[in-house]
Amino acid sequence: MDAAQKLPPWRPLLIAALKREGRLPGGRWVQLASLGIDGCPRVRTLVFRDWSAAATMDLLTDARSEKCLEIERTPEVELCWLFRKAREQFRLRGTARLIAPTGDVVALNQEWKRLSPPGRSVWAWPPPGDPFDPQGPWPQEVSDDSAMPEHLRLLRISLHRIEQLDLKPHPHVRRLWLSATQWQEQRINP
Ligand SMILES: Cc1cc2nc3c(=O)[nH]c(=O)nc-3n(C[C@H](O)[C@H](O)[C@H](O)COP(=O)(O)O)c2cc1C
């Protein structure tokens, strides 16, 4: 691994906390906060999908959802990732980019194939946030060989500020890393 790809010091801590969650699906749920078009905060849950670089994480979303408009306007986002078993919280700030199938068809196709048939179905539903129409369509599954929808988006977040709060020791441990200081660790009060 070359220097550019060397893992930042917070990554092993995050990986260890994630490992303690075991197979619980909730271990990969992150809360994504963005700035609403009206200037007020918005937050929602997304599934963490993968790391695409040492400090870059990939999520998946739907181009038709409100958050995409918000992120295009204000790409600065914050994620909160809670690890219940480890009793640790990570707050991650970064700059988000939305990647369409025309932008990186290989990465998106890989993520699309990796989804389960029920996991894929939400992208076959009518636009999120529209008034509910029971006619749908509301498929429960989308098969492995289905073409990826054009509104699938990779939400790629380049992280620049990470904070960890570990409730296990006394006193609690709170640490901060900034990419601007080469991820040098700072201990701050909990
Ligand atoms: C457990 C859980 C996981 C979710 N995962 C995703 C996801 O990976 N991508 C996504 O776009 N929405 C996901 N959602 C739905 C979002 O939380 C949100 O309701 C939806 O994206 C619309 O958000 P918006 O109106 O703020 O754009 C998930 C919801 C839950 C409860």
PDB file of C-alpha atoms and ligand atoms in Angstrom:
ATOM      1  CA  MET A   1       0.000   0.000   0.000  1.00  0.00           C
ATOM      2  CA  ASP A   2       1.533   3.389  -0.996  1.00  0.00           C
ATOM      3  CA  ALA A   3       1.579   6.450   1.261  1.00  0.00           C
ATOM      4  CA  ALA A   4      -1.455   8.010  -0.451  1.00  0.00           C
ATOM      5  CA  GLN A   5      -3.514   4.925   0.310  1.00  0.00           C
ATOM      6  CA  LYS A   6      -2.264   4.502   3.899  1.00  0.00           C
ATOM      7  CA  LEU A   7      -5.273   4.159   6.197  1.00  0.00           C
ATOM      8  CA  PRO A   8      -5.941   7.216   8.364  1.00  0.00           C
ATOM      9  CA  PRO A   9      -5.641   6.416  12.098  1.00  0.00           C
ATOM     10  CA  TRP A  10      -9.408   6.598  12.729  1.00  0.00           C
ATOM     11  CA  ARG A  11     -10.210   3.923  10.137  1.00  0.00           C
ATOM     12  CA  PRO A  12      -9.038   0.897  12.195  1.00  0.00           C
ATOM     13  CA  LEU A  13     -11.025   2.244  15.188  1.00  0.00           C
ATOM     14  CA  LEU A  14     -14.153   2.524  13.066  1.00  0.00           C
ATOM     15  CA  ILE A  15     -13.602  -0.907  11.532  1.00  0.00           C
ATOM     16  CA  ALA A  16     -13.141  -2.438  15.016  1.00  0.00           C
ATOM     17  CA  ALA A  17     -16.361  -0.833  16.276  1.00  0.00           C
ATOM     18  CA  LEU A  18     -18.223  -2.055  13.170  1.00  0.00           C
ATOM     19  CA  LYS A  19     -16.865  -5.561  13.695  1.00  0.00           C
ATOM     20  CA  ARG A  20     -18.288  -5.643  17.229  1.00  0.00           C
ATOM     21  CA  GLU A  21     -21.765  -5.076  15.785  1.00  0.00           C
ATOM     22  CA  GLY A  22     -21.464  -8.519  14.172  1.00  0.00           C
ATOM     23  CA  ARG A  23     -24.085  -9.360  11.580  1.00  0.00           C
ATOM     24  CA  LEU A  24     -26.658  -6.885  12.878  1.00  0.00           C
ATOM     25  CA  PRO A  25     -27.866  -4.915   9.818  1.00  0.00           C
ATOM     26  CA  GLY A  26     -28.088  -1.771  11.969  1.00  0.00           C
ATOM     27  CA  GLY A  27     -24.298  -1.689  12.229  1.00  0.00           C
ATOM     28  CA  ARG A  28     -24.102  -0.219   8.727  1.00  0.00           C
ATOM     29  CA  TRP A  29     -26.831   2.385   9.196  1.00  0.00           C
ATOM     30  CA  VAL A  30     -25.554   5.954   9.224  1.00  0.00           C
ATOM     31  CA  GLN A  31     -27.416   9.195   9.803  1.00  0.00           C
ATOM     32  CA  LEU A  32     -26.733  11.675   7.025  1.00  0.00           C
ATOM     33  CA  ALA A  33     -27.299  15.361   7.739  1.00  0.00           C
ATOM     34  CA  SER A  34     -27.494  17.940   4.978  1.00  0.00           C
ATOM     35  CA  LEU A  35     -28.609  21.525   4.638  1.00  0.00           C
ATOM     36  CA  GLY A  36     -32.209  21.826   3.424  1.00  0.00           C
ATOM     37  CA  ILE A  37     -33.144  24.171   0.580  1.00  0.00           C
ATOM     38  CA  ASP A  38     -34.936  26.315   3.207  1.00  0.00           C
ATOM     39  CA  GLY A  39     -31.694  26.634   5.221  1.00  0.00           C
ATOM     40  CA  CYS A  40     -32.877  24.224   7.956  1.00  0.00           C
ATOM     41  CA  PRO A  41     -31.145  20.947   8.832  1.00  0.00           C
ATOM     42  CA  ARG A  42     -32.274  17.603   7.384  1.00  0.00           C
ATOM     43  CA  VAL A  43     -31.269  14.152   8.607  1.00  0.00           C
ATOM     44  CA  ARG A  44     -32.073  10.607   7.465  1.00  0.00           C
ATOM     45  CA  THR A  45     -30.699   7.066   7.620  1.00  0.00           C
ATOM     46  CA  LEU A  46     -28.673   5.498   4.800  1.00  0.00           C
ATOM     47  CA  VAL A  47     -26.757   2.265   4.472  1.00  0.00           C
ATOM     48  CA  PHE A  48     -22.977   2.500   4.407  1.00  0.00           C
ATOM     49  CA  ARG A  49     -21.888   0.564   1.284  1.00  0.00           C
ATOM     50  CA  ASP A  50     -18.120   0.708   0.954  1.00  0.00           C
ATOM     51  CA  TRP A  51     -14.863   2.648   1.111  1.00  0.00           C
ATOM     52  CA  SER A  52     -13.755   3.830  -2.331  1.00  0.00           C
ATOM     53  CA  ALA A  53     -10.512   5.371  -0.976  1.00  0.00           C
ATOM     54  CA  ALA A  54      -8.801   5.659   2.404  1.00  0.00           C
ATOM     55  CA  ALA A  55     -11.042   8.528   3.550  1.00  0.00           C
ATOM     56  CA  THR A  56     -13.875   8.296   1.033  1.00  0.00           C
ATOM     57  CA  MET A  57     -17.083   6.431   1.636  1.00  0.00           C
ATOM     58  CA  ASP A  58     -19.803   5.365  -0.764  1.00  0.00           C
ATOM     59  CA  LEU A  59     -23.550   5.318  -0.120  1.00  0.00           C
ATOM     60  CA  LEU A  60     -26.357   4.722  -2.593  1.00  0.00           C
ATOM     61  CA  THR A  61     -29.344   6.920  -3.180  1.00  0.00           C
ATOM     62  CA  ASP A  62     -32.101   7.965  -5.580  1.00  0.00           C
ATOM     63  CA  ALA A  63     -31.634  11.035  -7.790  1.00  0.00           C
ATOM     64  CA  ARG A  64     -35.344  11.807  -7.371  1.00  0.00           C
ATOM     65  CA  SER A  65     -35.050  12.249  -3.582  1.00  0.00           C
ATOM     66  CA  GLU A  66     -34.895  15.627  -1.859  1.00  0.00           C
ATOM     67  CA  LYS A  67     -31.399  15.087  -0.482  1.00  0.00           C
ATOM     68  CA  CYS A  68     -29.868  15.104  -3.982  1.00  0.00           C
ATOM     69  CA  LEU A  69     -31.067  18.629  -4.648  1.00  0.00           C
ATOM     70  CA  GLU A  70     -29.783  19.673  -1.227  1.00  0.00           C
ATOM     71  CA  ILE A  71     -26.368  18.102  -1.778  1.00  0.00           C
ATOM     72  CA  GLU A  72     -26.000  19.632  -5.229  1.00  0.00           C
ATOM     73  CA  ARG A  73     -26.569  23.043  -3.627  1.00  0.00           C
ATOM     74  CA  THR A  74     -24.525  22.440  -0.482  1.00  0.00           C
ATOM     75  CA  PRO A  75     -22.120  19.512  -0.768  1.00  0.00           C
ATOM     76  CA  GLU A  76     -20.955  19.778   2.855  1.00  0.00           C
ATOM     77  CA  VAL A  77     -22.537  16.979   4.886  1.00  0.00           C
ATOM     78  CA  GLU A  78     -22.142  15.328   8.284  1.00  0.00           C
ATOM     79  CA  LEU A  79     -22.704  11.691   9.155  1.00  0.00           C
ATOM     80  CA  CYS A  80     -23.332  10.240  12.588  1.00  0.00           C
ATOM     81  CA  TRP A  81     -22.531   6.563  12.994  1.00  0.00           C
ATOM     82  CA  LEU A  82     -23.525   4.944  16.291  1.00  0.00           C
ATOM     83  CA  PHE A  83     -22.052   1.600  17.349  1.00  0.00           C
ATOM     84  CA  ARG A  84     -24.252   0.301  20.143  1.00  0.00           C
ATOM     85  CA  LYS A  85     -22.148  -2.671  21.224  1.00  0.00           C
ATOM     86  CA  ALA A  86     -18.903  -0.696  21.246  1.00  0.00           C
ATOM     87  CA  ARG A  87     -20.722   2.279  22.857  1.00  0.00           C
ATOM     88  CA  GLU A  88     -18.976   4.553  20.401  1.00  0.00           C
ATOM     89  CA  GLN A  89     -20.140   7.405  18.217  1.00  0.00           C
ATOM     90  CA  PHE A  90     -18.316   8.671  15.138  1.00  0.00           C
ATOM     91  CA  ARG A  91     -19.177  11.995  13.585  1.00  0.00           C
ATOM     92  CA  LEU A  92     -17.813  12.353  10.079  1.00  0.00           C
ATOM     93  CA  ARG A  93     -17.795  15.549   8.044  1.00  0.00           C
ATOM     94  CA  GLY A  94     -17.116  15.621   4.365  1.00  0.00           C
ATOM     95  CA  THR A  95     -17.864  16.864   0.901  1.00  0.00           C
ATOM     96  CA  ALA A  96     -20.404  14.832  -1.033  1.00  0.00           C
ATOM     97  CA  ARG A  97     -20.597  14.169  -4.757  1.00  0.00           C
ATOM     98  CA  LEU A  98     -23.420  12.468  -6.608  1.00  0.00           C
ATOM     99  CA  ILE A  99     -22.308  10.083  -9.313  1.00  0.00           C
ATOM    100  CA  ALA A 100     -24.774   9.052 -12.022  1.00  0.00           C
ATOM    101  CA  PRO A 101     -24.526   5.825 -14.070  1.00  0.00           C
ATOM    102  CA  THR A 102     -23.122   7.950 -16.915  1.00  0.00           C
ATOM    103  CA  GLY A 103     -20.363   9.161 -14.536  1.00  0.00           C
ATOM    104  CA  ASP A 104     -19.029   5.835 -13.216  1.00  0.00           C
ATOM    105  CA  VAL A 105     -20.951   2.952 -14.687  1.00  0.00           C
ATOM    106  CA  VAL A 106     -18.483   0.369 -13.334  1.00  0.00           C
ATOM    107  CA  ALA A 107     -18.764   1.408  -9.671  1.00  0.00           C
ATOM    108  CA  LEU A 108     -22.546   1.804  -9.852  1.00  0.00           C
ATOM    109  CA  ASN A 109     -23.038  -1.496 -11.605  1.00  0.00           C
ATOM    110  CA  GLN A 110     -20.957  -3.223  -8.959  1.00  0.00           C
ATOM    111  CA  GLU A 111     -23.093  -1.733  -6.172  1.00  0.00           C
ATOM    112  CA  TRP A 112     -26.314  -2.566  -8.052  1.00  0.00           C
ATOM    113  CA  LYS A 113     -25.279  -6.217  -8.491  1.00  0.00           C
ATOM    114  CA  ARG A 114     -24.323  -6.438  -4.829  1.00  0.00           C
ATOM    115  CA  LEU A 115     -27.839  -5.485  -3.669  1.00  0.00           C
ATOM    116  CA  SER A 116     -30.334  -8.196  -2.775  1.00  0.00           C
ATOM    117  CA  PRO A 117     -33.527  -8.452  -4.916  1.00  0.00           C
ATOM    118  CA  PRO A 118     -35.641  -6.835  -2.106  1.00  0.00           C
ATOM    119  CA  GLY A 119     -32.906  -4.220  -1.548  1.00  0.00           C
ATOM    120  CA  ARG A 120     -33.059  -3.248  -5.222  1.00  0.00           C
ATOM    121  CA  SER A 121     -36.836  -2.895  -5.296  1.00  0.00           C
ATOM    122  CA  VAL A 122     -36.962   0.604  -3.739  1.00  0.00           C
ATOM    123  CA  TRP A 123     -35.393   2.049  -6.890  1.00  0.00           C
ATOM    124  CA  ALA A 124     -38.288   0.567  -8.921  1.00  0.00           C
ATOM    125  CA  TRP A 125     -40.871   2.419  -6.828  1.00  0.00           C
ATOM    126  CA  PRO A 126     -42.445   5.800  -7.746  1.00  0.00           C
ATOM    127  CA  PRO A 127     -40.515   8.994  -6.818  1.00  0.00           C
ATOM    128  CA  PRO A 128     -39.802   9.290  -3.063  1.00  0.00           C
ATOM    129  CA  GLY A 129     -41.796  12.044  -1.370  1.00  0.00           C
ATOM    130  CA  ASP A 130     -44.608  12.145  -3.965  1.00  0.00           C
ATOM    131  CA  PRO A 131     -48.223  11.650  -2.754  1.00  0.00           C
ATOM    132  CA  PHE A 132     -48.870   7.925  -2.216  1.00  0.00           C
ATOM    133  CA  ASP A 133     -50.575   6.067  -5.060  1.00  0.00           C
ATOM    134  CA  PRO A 134     -51.550   2.453  -4.216  1.00  0.00           C
ATOM    135  CA  GLN A 135     -51.249   1.612  -7.941  1.00  0.00           C
ATOM    136  CA  GLY A 136     -47.504   1.936  -7.557  1.00  0.00           C
ATOM    137  CA  PRO A 137     -45.754   0.000  -9.050  1.00  0.00           C
ATOM    138  CA  TRP A 138     -44.498  -1.407  -5.710  1.00  0.00           C
ATOM    139  CA  PRO A 139     -42.471  -4.493  -6.632  1.00  0.00           C
ATOM    140  CA  GLN A 140     -41.084  -6.481  -3.691  1.00  0.00           C
ATOM    141  CA  GLU A 141     -38.057  -7.712  -5.583  1.00  0.00           C
ATOM    142  CA  VAL A 142     -35.935  -6.742  -8.578  1.00  0.00           C
ATOM    143  CA  SER A 143     -33.971  -9.611 -10.080  1.00  0.00           C
ATOM    144  CA  ASP A 144     -30.172  -9.833 -10.388  1.00  0.00           C
ATOM    145  CA  ASP A 145     -30.247  -9.455 -14.173  1.00  0.00           C
ATOM    146  CA  SER A 146     -32.343  -6.244 -14.178  1.00  0.00           C
ATOM    147  CA  ALA A 147     -30.702  -3.180 -15.670  1.00  0.00           C
ATOM    148  CA  MET A 148     -29.751  -0.539 -13.146  1.00  0.00           C
ATOM    149  CA  PRO A 149     -32.215   2.379 -13.053  1.00  0.00           C
ATOM    150  CA  GLU A 150     -30.976   5.689 -14.399  1.00  0.00           C
ATOM    151  CA  HIS A 151     -31.902   7.466 -11.149  1.00  0.00           C
ATOM    152  CA  LEU A 152     -29.502   5.316  -9.098  1.00  0.00           C
ATOM    153  CA  ARG A 153     -26.788   7.528  -7.596  1.00  0.00           C
ATOM    154  CA  LEU A 154     -23.573   6.812  -5.836  1.00  0.00           C
ATOM    155  CA  LEU A 155     -23.180   9.288  -2.998  1.00  0.00           C
ATOM    156  CA  ARG A 156     -19.431   9.594  -2.586  1.00  0.00           C
ATOM    157  CA  ILE A 157     -18.270  11.464   0.506  1.00  0.00           C
ATOM    158  CA  SER A 158     -14.676  12.674   0.855  1.00  0.00           C
ATOM    159  CA  LEU A 159     -14.167  12.951   4.587  1.00  0.00           C
ATOM    160  CA  HIS A 160     -12.127  15.760   6.134  1.00  0.00           C
ATOM    161  CA  ARG A 161     -13.075  15.787   9.851  1.00  0.00           C
ATOM    162  CA  ILE A 162     -13.668  12.781  12.064  1.00  0.00           C
ATOM    163  CA  GLU A 163     -14.622  12.716  15.708  1.00  0.00           C
ATOM    164  CA  GLN A 164     -14.897   9.666  17.931  1.00  0.00           C
ATOM    165  CA  LEU A 165     -16.587   9.481  21.337  1.00  0.00           C
ATOM    166  CA  ASP A 166     -15.982   6.278  23.274  1.00  0.00           C
ATOM    167  CA  LEU A 167     -18.209   5.854  26.327  1.00  0.00           C
ATOM    168  CA  LYS A 168     -16.435   2.729  27.669  1.00  0.00           C
ATOM    169  CA  PRO A 169     -13.580   4.276  29.683  1.00  0.00           C
ATOM    170  CA  HIS A 170     -13.815   6.743  32.518  1.00  0.00           C
ATOM    171  CA  PRO A 171     -13.581   9.552  31.630  1.00  0.00           C
ATOM    172  CA  HIS A 172     -15.011   9.040  28.160  1.00  0.00           C
ATOM    173  CA  VAL A 173     -12.519   9.352  25.314  1.00  0.00           C
ATOM    174  CA  ARG A 174     -13.132  11.969  22.646  1.00  0.00           C
ATOM    175  CA  ARG A 175     -10.724  12.272  19.758  1.00  0.00           C
ATOM    176  CA  LEU A 176     -10.575  14.477  16.702  1.00  0.00           C
ATOM    177  CA  TRP A 177      -8.730  14.086  13.391  1.00  0.00           C
ATOM    178  CA  LEU A 178      -8.557  16.601  10.550  1.00  0.00           C
ATOM    179  CA  SER A 179      -7.306  15.832   7.051  1.00  0.00           C
ATOM    180  CA  ALA A 180      -5.801  19.372   7.065  1.00  0.00           C
ATOM    181  CA  THR A 181      -3.358  18.234   9.793  1.00  0.00           C
ATOM    182  CA  GLN A 182      -2.627  14.858   8.157  1.00  0.00           C
ATOM    183  CA  TRP A 183      -5.122  13.171  10.514  1.00  0.00           C
ATOM    184  CA  GLN A 184      -2.975  13.955  13.544  1.00  0.00           C
ATOM    185  CA  GLU A 185      -4.937  12.859  16.595  1.00  0.00           C
ATOM    186  CA  GLN A 186      -6.168  15.479  19.082  1.00  0.00           C
ATOM    187  CA  ARG A 187      -7.688  14.464  22.398  1.00  0.00           C
ATOM    188  CA  ILE A 188     -10.501  16.781  23.436  1.00  0.00           C
ATOM    189  CA  ASN A 189     -12.827  16.818  26.421  1.00  0.00           C
ATOM    190  CA  PRO A 190     -15.831  14.540  26.182  1.00  0.00           C
TER     191      PRO A 190
HETATM  192  C1  LIG B   1     -32.689   1.488   7.848  1.00  0.00           C
HETATM  193  C2  LIG B   1     -32.852   2.432   6.692  1.00  0.00           C
HETATM  194  C3  LIG B   1     -31.942   2.398   5.645  1.00  0.00           C
HETATM  195  C4  LIG B   1     -32.073   3.263   4.556  1.00  0.00           C
HETATM  196  N1  LIG B   1     -31.140   3.242   3.562  1.00  0.00           N
HETATM  197  C5  LIG B   1     -31.199   4.137   2.553  1.00  0.00           C
HETATM  198  C6  LIG B   1     -30.170   4.190   1.562  1.00  0.00           C
HETATM  199  O1  LIG B   1     -29.193   3.429   1.566  1.00  0.00           O
HETATM  200  N2  LIG B   1     -30.287   5.119   0.580  1.00  0.00           N
HETATM  201  C7  LIG B   1     -31.333   6.007   0.539  1.00  0.00           C
HETATM  202  O2  LIG B   1     -31.353   6.847  -0.371  1.00  0.00           O
HETATM  203  N3  LIG B   1     -32.315   5.982   1.458  1.00  0.00           N
HETATM  204  C8  LIG B   1     -32.275   5.070   2.466  1.00  0.00           C
HETATM  205  N4  LIG B   1     -33.257   5.043   3.423  1.00  0.00           N
HETATM  206  C9  LIG B   1     -34.380   5.999   3.306  1.00  0.00           C
HETATM  207  C10 LIG B   1     -33.949   7.385   3.815  1.00  0.00           C
HETATM  208  O3  LIG B   1     -33.794   7.362   5.214  1.00  0.00           O
HETATM  209  C11 LIG B   1     -34.922   8.485   3.413  1.00  0.00           C
HETATM  210  O4  LIG B   1     -36.199   8.225   3.964  1.00  0.00           O
HETATM  211  C12 LIG B   1     -35.045   8.619   1.891  1.00  0.00           C
HETATM  212  O5  LIG B   1     -33.783   8.477   1.278  1.00  0.00           O
HETATM  213  C13 LIG B   1     -35.628   9.988   1.524  1.00  0.00           C
HETATM  214  O6  LIG B   1     -34.828  10.982   2.094  1.00  0.00           O
HETATM  215  P1  LIG B   1     -34.837  12.516   1.625  1.00  0.00           P
HETATM  216  O7  LIG B   1     -36.280  12.875   1.387  1.00  0.00           O
HETATM  217  O8  LIG B   1     -34.215  13.248   2.758  1.00  0.00           O
HETATM  218  O9  LIG B   1     -34.035  12.589   0.364  1.00  0.00           O
HETATM  219  C14 LIG B   1     -33.150   4.180   4.512  1.00  0.00           C
HETATM  220  C15 LIG B   1     -34.059   4.214   5.577  1.00  0.00           C
HETATM  221  C16 LIG B   1     -33.914   3.355   6.637  1.00  0.00           C
HETATM  222  C17 LIG B   1     -34.903   3.438   7.779  1.00  0.00           C
END
